[in-house]
């Protein structure tokens, strides 16, 4: 075939009113860089269009900091349609189109016109020309070809085999000495780097319910750890956090499901409205007094409530300090990995002023952010001294505080090598409770778009869980049992379930058998990046790995390569994740279940590998629960072997070192 080309120059279109738009992006381009950025965008367009597009692309670059090619966005609503409504020569090509379009749904995407799905900067691809070409390639993709995508750019289709991945994606894999925010911003503005987060640029986002389950597990187990009277729900517990959109807006929904009382601060009124209309927050408060009044009443009654406070989190926390209001659990879920790009709003200014400063005065904006981060830190410190349990939700909050000049947040007061004075949610909670056993955010999408297919998969997944094996299994059983009742679906018919290696394999094989028997339509499997394996991130996913390897990216790379070698449908490797450029490398996958025996064989090895690679690395780091899990695995899997460490006596080593 000839490679796909853009053949029709679409007309300019008006923007739909009421849809959130991304702020101007930082670029710091030189004069020659600006020329290069426009030249790079024009590579997708026939030369006869250039005269018209040069001023248009130049205006986009200078006004928005990026070239998005707005006129190339298709007319009408973009959403994840049933798979049979897409054109394609293989099922995988059609399945990936479902996922891409779901990411860009107005009801899901944070900034849909700028192709940002979530996390302030997490893009499906860089511009609408790439989107159109990727869609064209996916329509032409056969089961003996692989589409290669580099930072949103469709490099092309390449001959492979039926057992090869159909798509291989990489995003923003910067060379080491350039792997920082400034160089990435330049590369992104030039059109050569795409920040994919993971599930945005890896086409695996399932709407905000993905983070609901992670938040649900986190705050439930945090309460169990710190509040001994808590066992199965959060009745009588007050949880306070911030962020209702950038990182999905999951917190209110999670605390409500658990019957707790929550207050979530959010500066953007449009994000509050979205969550309120969805029913994910129960009340809206315009003052700290009103917010605490509603939440404390719910706490007293031991009823679930999710109060959205329209304002700054620092003001909310200061109100609690001044009036000696006890907060049980405290966190933050703003997009602090993009703290100077709009992911965090300074105190004492409106959201609108934040957006104006991002466009016109970055230096002032940065100063205000740094000032607020210090105030935020001081407030958290005061509350924890009074008995509040604070945990970083892996959004780079503590790293951002440190980078702003507040070095006392580091344990050693100098650098981040020894971690921070407050725990990451992985370090204290999800790491030892879930990841070390292999439990993580396994997810699936019913590509038919039928709610009845999702119901059937829920029931099938529930039947695969031995709820009496571990308390984690019981929690997951309850989660999936109540998932439909809790109305978690936003966008495609999708579900998330924290499951371990054998659980994921068993559920996947069950689903594929159901497809084979015609009980359900095809299914897409995937996972998030905050999982047991797949992501190296010292400030989040690997924060409870204490052997020094938390700064290495070997695991994510090996998981990516191993998934490719075993024939996963899509494999992806990204820089950043939810912690920002230079702070993580994460590898993900997508697996299309078509009912074939070929897929059965892939699932038997790939699902186990994707998880156990992480368990094995954690076992080598001497994590007790991973050691237990690896030993069990070695006993049941004669064709695989996990290397186990010999445990040395730390006190004897320390005693010997005293001699020197």
XYZ file of C-alpha atoms in Angstrom:
660
model
C 0.000 0.000 0.000
C 0.972 3.639 -0.393
C 1.422 5.380 2.915
C -1.631 7.311 4.163
C -1.682 11.003 3.383
C -3.812 13.963 4.274
C -5.650 14.665 1.032
C -8.339 17.148 1.998
C -7.712 20.492 3.704
C -10.660 20.813 6.076
C -12.178 24.228 6.775
C -11.565 26.060 10.019
C -14.203 25.235 12.616
C -15.547 27.091 15.649
C -14.780 25.700 19.100
C -17.716 24.313 21.055
C -18.524 26.623 23.957
C -18.062 25.346 27.500
C -15.239 22.890 26.698
C -12.091 23.322 28.813
C -9.064 24.568 26.914
C -5.404 24.038 27.799
C -3.420 27.059 28.984
C -0.561 28.374 26.896
C 2.355 25.939 27.045
C 5.917 26.869 27.863
C 8.392 26.441 25.023
C 11.372 28.847 25.262
C 12.039 28.519 21.552
C 14.677 30.542 19.736
C 13.896 32.221 16.421
C 15.338 29.308 14.458
C 13.453 26.874 16.714
C 10.156 28.560 15.825
C 10.869 28.150 12.140
C 11.734 24.510 12.779
C 8.517 23.919 14.758
C 6.366 25.197 11.876
C 8.411 23.220 9.323
C 7.953 20.079 11.415
C 4.168 20.496 11.572
C 3.995 21.105 7.819
C 5.612 17.697 7.165
C 2.144 16.168 7.410
C 0.569 18.511 4.837
C 0.799 18.716 1.026
C 2.914 21.630 -0.190
C -0.051 23.337 -1.893
C -1.585 23.911 1.566
C 1.514 25.513 3.057
C 0.776 29.093 2.059
C -2.508 28.968 3.962
C -1.199 26.909 6.880
C 2.083 28.765 7.598
C 0.367 31.809 9.192
C -2.149 29.535 10.912
C 0.444 27.207 12.443
C 2.637 30.170 13.373
C -0.284 31.805 15.164
C -1.021 28.566 17.067
C 2.606 28.247 18.118
C 2.871 31.839 19.341
C -0.568 31.903 20.984
C -0.739 28.402 22.514
C 2.928 27.396 22.745
C 2.204 24.321 20.581
C 0.917 23.546 17.103
C -2.251 21.442 17.423
C -3.612 21.746 13.876
C -7.082 22.571 15.192
C -8.739 22.643 11.749
C -7.844 18.944 11.259
C -9.979 17.822 14.216
C -12.904 15.837 12.755
C -16.356 17.392 12.801
C -18.788 16.379 15.499
C -18.438 14.330 18.657
C -15.457 12.025 19.132
C -16.150 9.072 21.426
C -15.425 5.354 21.725
C -18.021 3.822 19.406
C -18.808 0.089 19.252
C -15.985 -1.718 17.492
C -18.160 -2.789 14.558
C -18.611 0.857 13.557
C -14.911 1.211 12.724
C -13.170 0.232 9.505
C -10.187 -2.084 9.672
C -8.482 -5.172 8.252
C -7.826 -6.775 11.655
C -9.639 -6.684 14.978
C -6.731 -4.993 16.759
C -6.731 -2.068 14.313
C -10.397 -1.431 15.045
C -10.001 -1.963 18.808
C -7.287 0.680 19.102
C -9.499 3.188 17.311
C -12.146 2.637 20.003
C -9.584 3.381 22.692
C -8.127 6.470 21.013
C -11.534 8.026 20.495
C -12.570 7.249 24.071
C -9.538 9.197 25.265
C -10.747 12.280 23.367
C -14.408 12.205 24.396
C -15.579 15.619 25.669
C -16.949 13.814 28.758
C -13.558 12.288 29.526
C -10.709 14.408 28.207
C -9.361 17.239 30.334
C -8.552 19.455 27.313
C -10.027 17.601 24.322
C -9.164 20.219 21.675
C -5.498 19.968 22.696
C -5.686 16.115 22.740
C -5.018 16.093 26.516
C -6.811 13.241 28.244
C -5.745 13.837 31.852
C -2.889 14.916 34.103
C -2.695 18.461 32.660
C -0.339 17.418 29.828
C -1.086 13.732 29.073
C -1.768 13.623 25.314
C -2.985 10.904 22.951
C -0.656 12.428 20.360
C 0.692 15.894 19.616
C -1.648 17.226 16.951
C -4.720 16.441 14.881
C -2.710 15.636 11.772
C -1.092 12.771 13.679
C -4.506 11.663 14.908
C -5.886 11.431 11.364
C -2.856 9.558 10.061
C -2.834 7.115 12.993
C -6.527 6.395 12.337
C -5.798 5.828 8.624
C -2.919 3.463 9.438
C -5.086 1.517 11.894
C -7.707 1.061 9.179
C -5.013 -0.441 6.900
C -3.243 -2.506 9.587
C -3.239 -6.270 8.981
C -2.443 -9.138 11.321
C 1.043 -9.451 9.828
C 2.025 -5.796 10.301
C 3.092 -3.561 13.182
C 2.363 0.161 13.436
C 5.218 2.066 15.103
C 4.344 5.330 16.867
C 7.099 7.615 18.194
C 5.851 10.412 20.453
C 2.582 10.587 18.559
C 4.182 10.366 15.111
C 3.098 7.304 13.096
C 6.480 6.176 11.795
C 4.784 3.662 9.518
C 3.572 0.107 9.082
C 6.213 -2.603 9.064
C 5.939 -6.245 8.138
C 6.001 -8.544 11.159
C 4.109 -11.723 12.059
C 0.807 -12.864 13.559
C 2.539 -13.293 16.916
C 4.056 -9.779 16.940
C 2.511 -6.713 18.575
C 0.206 -4.844 16.218
C 1.287 -1.470 17.674
C 4.492 -0.355 19.423
C 4.390 3.082 21.079
C 7.099 5.173 22.725
C 6.674 8.631 24.232
C 9.254 11.271 25.204
C 12.198 8.936 25.725
C 14.711 11.748 26.212
C 18.456 11.107 26.158
C 19.774 11.251 29.728
C 21.542 14.614 29.647
C 18.459 16.235 28.063
C 15.920 14.494 30.303
C 14.561 17.506 32.128
C 11.521 19.760 31.961
C 13.152 22.580 29.993
C 14.517 20.340 27.234
C 11.273 18.409 27.074
C 9.240 21.633 26.735
C 11.432 22.654 23.804
C 11.134 19.227 22.183
C 7.349 19.205 22.665
C 7.045 22.658 21.093
C 9.184 21.478 18.161
C 6.741 18.610 17.671
C 9.154 15.778 18.462
C 8.146 14.821 22.039
C 4.776 13.762 23.412
C 3.982 13.393 27.106
C 1.718 10.390 27.126
C 1.327 9.910 30.909
C 0.808 6.261 30.031
C -2.842 5.525 29.563
C -3.355 8.684 27.458
C -0.462 8.185 25.053
C -0.756 4.399 25.410
C -4.451 4.528 24.404
C -5.577 2.710 27.536
C -7.507 5.329 29.520
C -10.897 4.095 30.734
C -12.190 7.301 32.230
C -11.786 8.323 35.858
C -12.917 5.007 37.391
C -9.346 3.731 36.948
C -8.100 6.062 39.642
C -11.242 5.572 41.751
C -10.203 1.994 42.512
C -6.623 2.983 43.357
C -7.890 5.749 45.624
C -10.454 3.381 47.164
C -7.726 0.860 48.042
C -5.380 3.572 49.257
C -7.671 5.418 51.651
C -9.275 2.196 52.934
C -5.918 0.680 53.825
C -4.579 3.992 55.143
C -7.530 4.086 57.531
C -6.929 0.476 58.572
C -3.281 1.294 59.306
C -3.810 4.516 61.227
C -7.328 4.181 62.651
C -7.551 0.785 64.398
C -11.352 0.807 64.613
C -11.669 0.838 60.802
C -12.119 -2.487 59.021
C -14.336 -2.406 55.948
C -15.555 1.147 55.452
C -14.770 4.752 56.408
C -17.889 5.604 58.383
C -16.955 8.399 60.793
C -13.670 9.241 58.991
C -12.808 12.677 57.544
C -10.654 12.669 54.395
C -9.400 15.919 52.847
C -7.574 16.344 49.551
C -7.492 18.503 46.411
C -7.935 18.070 42.689
C -11.156 17.108 40.895
C -10.105 16.947 37.299
C -6.472 17.029 36.299
C -5.745 13.567 37.733
C -9.284 12.271 37.097
C -11.391 13.570 39.976
C -11.655 10.178 41.602
C -11.255 11.065 45.255
C -14.790 12.162 46.012
C -16.277 9.068 44.401
C -13.882 6.735 46.259
C -14.582 8.199 49.696
C -18.355 8.139 49.047
C -18.267 4.452 48.087
C -16.428 3.779 51.347
C -19.072 5.699 53.353
C -16.526 8.298 54.485
C -16.817 12.075 54.694
C -14.597 13.833 52.177
C -13.723 17.372 51.188
C -11.949 17.856 47.874
C -10.658 21.340 47.062
C -10.721 22.433 43.429
C -10.033 25.876 41.937
C -11.638 25.196 38.530
C -15.428 25.528 38.752
C -15.899 23.622 35.464
C -14.236 20.528 36.907
C -16.485 20.690 39.965
C -19.542 20.956 37.719
C -18.430 17.894 35.716
C -18.069 15.760 38.848
C -21.298 17.073 40.360
C -23.274 16.366 37.184
C -21.777 12.841 37.185
C -22.856 12.376 40.785
C -19.235 11.937 41.885
C -19.483 14.769 44.405
C -22.550 15.160 46.574
C -22.289 18.832 47.564
C -20.586 22.041 46.453
C -19.247 24.507 49.022
C -18.017 28.026 48.319
C -16.322 28.558 51.704
C -14.215 26.476 54.115
C -16.890 26.981 56.762
C -19.586 25.519 54.514
C -17.326 22.648 53.394
C -16.398 21.550 56.903
C -19.970 22.027 58.098
C -21.286 19.571 55.507
C -18.441 17.078 55.930
C -18.443 17.055 59.730
C -22.206 16.487 59.768
C -21.712 13.476 57.475
C -18.854 12.242 59.647
C -20.993 12.470 62.766
C -23.811 10.553 61.055
C -21.319 8.039 59.581
C -22.737 8.691 56.130
C -20.847 8.951 52.854
C -20.369 12.459 51.472
C -18.073 14.064 48.924
C -17.990 17.834 49.309
C -16.347 19.831 46.541
C -14.809 23.011 47.976
C -14.457 25.668 45.302
C -11.213 27.230 46.394
C -7.573 26.655 47.244
C -6.536 23.679 49.374
C -4.164 25.834 51.440
C -7.040 28.099 52.533
C -9.054 25.012 53.482
C -6.226 23.539 55.559
C -5.498 26.853 57.273
C -9.154 27.064 58.273
C -8.880 23.619 59.897
C -5.683 24.626 61.730
C -7.150 27.892 63.016
C -10.270 26.152 64.359
C -8.554 22.987 65.560
C -10.609 20.722 63.275
C -9.155 17.205 63.263
C -8.581 15.689 59.818
C -8.085 11.899 59.884
C -6.600 11.390 56.422
C -5.005 14.020 54.192
C -3.598 13.884 50.667
C -3.314 15.821 47.405
C -4.155 14.848 43.824
C -3.419 17.984 41.853
C -1.208 17.641 38.759
C 1.995 18.531 40.587
C 4.079 16.711 37.991
C 3.244 19.757 35.842
C 3.356 22.227 38.706
C 4.507 25.225 36.628
C 2.344 24.360 33.605
C -1.008 24.839 35.294
C -1.177 21.636 37.306
C -1.155 23.552 40.603
C -2.888 26.862 41.257
C -1.292 29.443 43.582
C -3.071 30.731 46.644
C -4.691 34.188 46.622
C -5.429 34.272 42.890
C -8.410 33.031 40.900
C -8.321 30.206 38.400
C -8.826 32.751 35.646
C -5.857 34.800 36.881
C -3.796 31.587 36.976
C -4.589 31.036 33.301
C -3.755 34.657 32.420
C -0.383 34.472 34.190
C 0.450 31.224 32.416
C -0.111 33.074 29.151
C 1.576 36.363 30.006
C 3.886 36.191 33.039
C 5.422 32.804 33.772
C 8.035 34.239 36.133
C 5.410 35.709 38.473
C 3.339 32.539 38.236
C 6.326 30.429 39.246
C 7.048 32.655 42.269
C 3.435 32.372 43.405
C 3.471 28.593 42.978
C 6.656 28.299 45.046
C 5.165 30.500 47.781
C 1.987 28.408 47.887
C 3.884 25.120 47.934
C 5.736 26.293 51.046
C 2.468 27.351 52.691
C 0.931 24.008 51.715
C 3.904 22.172 53.248
C 3.697 24.192 56.472
C -0.026 23.454 56.771
C 0.494 19.723 56.238
C 3.304 19.744 58.802
C 1.111 21.435 61.431
C -1.764 19.030 60.843
C 0.425 15.920 61.016
C 1.857 17.154 64.311
C -1.745 17.116 65.577
C -2.304 13.506 64.519
C -3.408 13.761 60.887
C -2.054 11.045 58.602
C -0.792 12.617 55.366
C 0.348 10.651 52.336
C 1.595 11.835 48.944
C -0.644 10.345 46.258
C 2.192 9.925 43.799
C 1.509 13.170 41.975
C 4.994 14.606 42.709
C 3.652 16.894 45.420
C 6.612 16.322 47.747
C 9.132 16.498 44.900
C 7.566 19.773 43.765
C 7.777 21.168 47.305
C 11.454 20.191 47.412
C 12.131 21.701 43.982
C 10.508 24.950 45.122
C 13.279 25.356 47.691
C 11.725 23.679 50.755
C 14.602 21.292 51.414
C 13.364 20.376 54.893
C 10.780 18.096 53.283
C 13.667 15.737 52.419
C 14.643 13.244 55.133
C 18.292 14.272 54.969
C 17.501 17.960 54.390
C 19.784 18.053 51.336
C 18.506 15.855 48.503
C 15.824 13.302 47.695
C 17.989 10.174 47.770
C 16.726 9.140 51.217
C 13.123 10.077 50.475
C 10.834 12.558 52.196
C 9.573 13.141 55.739
C 6.044 12.177 54.650
C 5.299 8.827 53.001
C 4.242 8.207 49.425
C 1.028 6.240 49.124
C 3.063 3.419 47.576
C 5.772 3.531 50.225
C 3.379 3.120 53.145
C 0.213 1.634 51.697
C -0.187 0.233 48.188
C 3.420 -1.005 47.962
C 3.410 -3.419 50.924
C -0.358 -4.115 50.839
C -0.869 -4.596 47.082
C 2.140 -4.265 44.778
C 4.441 -6.569 46.729
C 1.863 -9.339 46.293
C 1.298 -8.480 42.626
C -2.097 -6.786 43.051
C -2.567 -3.876 40.690
C -4.937 -2.015 38.354
C -5.948 -4.665 35.825
C -8.642 -3.284 33.490
C -10.790 -4.209 30.546
C -13.045 -2.618 27.926
C -16.029 -4.356 26.329
C -15.448 -3.284 22.738
C -19.043 -4.004 21.723
C -20.128 -0.991 23.742
C -22.909 -3.083 25.309
C -23.614 -2.635 29.048
C -24.795 -6.246 29.159
C -21.304 -7.403 28.092
C -19.794 -5.426 30.958
C -22.268 -7.002 33.380
C -21.318 -10.486 32.165
C -17.585 -9.748 32.554
C -18.178 -8.363 36.054
C -19.904 -11.593 37.040
C -17.203 -13.709 35.387
C -14.405 -11.790 37.127
C -16.174 -12.128 40.471
C -16.435 -15.902 39.963
C -12.636 -16.067 39.586
C -11.934 -14.445 42.980
C -11.368 -16.568 46.084
C -12.536 -13.941 48.563
C -11.334 -16.001 51.525
C -7.688 -16.261 50.394
C -6.468 -12.810 51.505
C -8.181 -9.634 52.685
C -7.095 -8.032 49.385
C -9.165 -10.640 47.534
C -12.157 -9.923 49.757
C -11.801 -6.178 49.053
C -11.653 -6.857 45.327
C -14.661 -9.167 45.496
C -16.690 -6.429 47.184
C -15.430 -3.873 44.651
C -16.488 -5.860 41.588
C -19.722 -7.003 43.240
C -20.771 -3.385 43.768
C -19.164 -1.834 40.676
C -22.346 -1.664 38.611
C -24.346 -0.230 41.529
C -21.688 2.443 42.064
C -22.078 3.704 38.466
C -18.386 3.962 37.666
C -18.554 3.963 33.860
C -17.649 7.208 32.095
C -17.131 6.694 28.358
C -16.619 3.143 27.103
C -18.017 0.106 28.896
C -14.950 -0.492 31.031
C -13.973 -1.873 34.397
C -10.948 -1.919 36.696
C -10.133 -4.585 39.255
C -7.032 -4.886 41.440
C -5.836 -8.420 40.790
C -2.601 -10.404 41.142
C -0.717 -12.351 38.465
C -2.716 -15.566 38.481
C -5.949 -13.664 39.033
C -5.360 -11.569 35.911
C -4.431 -14.625 33.850
C -7.492 -16.575 35.008
C -9.877 -13.702 34.383
C -8.329 -13.002 30.967
C -8.639 -16.654 29.902
C -12.231 -16.733 31.152
C -13.086 -13.637 29.108
C -11.415 -15.019 25.967
C -13.401 -18.224 26.341
C -16.605 -16.192 26.646
C -15.702 -14.345 23.419
C -14.992 -17.702 21.743
C -18.424 -19.031 22.778
C -20.186 -15.882 21.548
C -21.376 -14.921 25.032
C -19.777 -11.467 24.741
C -18.095 -9.368 22.066
C -14.328 -8.774 21.911
C -12.546 -7.338 24.944
C -9.492 -5.108 25.364
C -7.263 -5.740 28.388
C -4.780 -3.296 29.865
C -3.610 -1.713 33.098
C -2.549 1.585 34.587
C 1.050 2.576 35.232
C 0.858 2.630 39.053
C 1.224 -1.141 39.210
C 3.480 -3.773 40.692
C 5.742 -3.992 37.612
C 6.051 -1.903 34.512
C 6.962 1.417 36.121
C 10.192 2.654 37.675
C 9.405 5.817 39.630
C 11.356 6.539 42.845
C 8.748 9.032 44.070
C 5.815 6.715 43.499
C 5.661 3.138 42.103
C 9.084 2.067 43.341
C 9.200 4.235 46.466
C 9.086 1.143 48.706
C 12.113 -0.420 46.999
C 15.027 0.239 49.342
C 18.025 -1.497 47.728
C 19.046 1.592 45.725
C 17.540 0.345 42.451
C 14.634 2.773 42.722
C 16.593 5.130 40.425
C 16.955 2.473 37.715
C 14.603 1.994 34.740
C 15.462 -1.630 34.015
C 12.135 -3.062 35.161
C 9.903 -0.859 33.025
C 12.072 -1.496 29.978
C 12.174 -5.255 30.563
C 8.404 -5.444 31.070
C 7.881 -3.532 27.808
C 10.278 -5.825 25.947
C 8.890 -8.967 27.581
C 5.324 -8.055 26.680
C 6.410 -7.480 23.076
C 8.278 -10.791 22.961
C 5.207 -12.657 24.229
C 2.922 -11.106 21.643
C 0.787 -8.537 23.463
C -1.367 -6.624 20.958
C 0.056 -3.218 21.928
C 3.167 -2.353 23.921
C 4.154 1.103 25.107
C 7.114 2.734 26.857
C 6.872 6.244 28.250
C 8.870 8.865 30.097
C 7.053 10.523 32.967
C 3.883 8.760 34.025
C 2.008 10.813 36.597
C 5.209 12.081 38.194
C 6.639 14.234 35.396
C 9.444 14.140 32.851
C 12.649 12.629 34.192
C 10.922 11.157 37.251
C 9.699 7.834 35.825
C 9.840 5.355 32.977
C 6.756 3.220 32.521
C 5.826 0.364 30.221
C 2.272 -0.666 29.436
C 0.239 -2.956 27.209
C -3.074 -3.499 25.469
C -4.339 -6.993 24.687
C -7.277 -7.704 22.398
C -9.278 -10.837 23.213
C -10.744 -12.247 20.003
C -11.634 -15.700 21.314
C -8.778 -17.448 19.499
C -6.511 -20.141 20.876
C -3.594 -17.926 19.745
C -4.679 -15.345 22.328
C -5.019 -18.056 24.995
C -1.370 -18.967 24.533
C -0.244 -15.346 24.772
C -2.285 -14.788 27.942
C -0.829 -17.830 29.706
C 2.683 -16.361 29.636
C 2.296 -12.614 29.124
C -0.169 -11.902 31.946
C 2.044 -13.710 34.444
C 5.221 -12.029 33.170
C 3.742 -8.519 33.276
C 3.094 -8.863 36.999
C 5.794 -11.229 38.229
C 8.580 -9.129 36.743
C 7.591 -6.548 39.345
C 7.189 -9.048 42.168
C 10.601 -10.545 41.330
C 12.284 -7.139 41.386
C 10.600 -6.324 44.687
C 11.647 -9.705 46.119
C 15.249 -9.020 45.099
C 14.938 -5.738 47.025
C 14.082 -7.908 50.084
C 10.441 -6.785 50.387
C 8.939 -9.404 52.748
C 5.570 -9.914 51.017
C 7.237 -10.161 47.611
C 9.611 -12.778 48.983
C 6.592 -14.790 50.147
C 4.857 -14.382 46.786
C 7.983 -15.299 44.793
C 8.527 -18.439 46.862
C 4.943 -19.544 46.207
C 5.391 -18.775 42.503
C 8.581 -20.858 42.289
C 6.705 -23.782 43.800
C 3.854 -23.676 41.293
C 5.633 -22.690 38.046
C 8.325 -25.249 37.148
C 9.141 -23.507 33.830
C 9.920 -20.187 35.562
C 12.271 -19.284 38.416
C 12.546 -16.073 40.403
C 15.974 -15.342 41.910
C 15.711 -14.885 45.667
C 18.176 -12.868 47.786
C 20.274 -14.037 50.689
C 19.443 -11.750 53.624
C 22.453 -10.188 55.339
C 22.627 -9.000 58.947
C 22.558 -5.201 58.728
C 23.665 -4.738 62.354
C 26.789 -6.857 61.799
C 27.655 -4.810 58.704
C 27.185 -1.560 60.615
C 29.330 -2.870 63.483
C 32.127 -3.791 61.085
C 32.031 -0.376 59.438
C 32.598 1.283 62.824
C 36.190 0.029 62.597
C 36.899 2.402 59.701
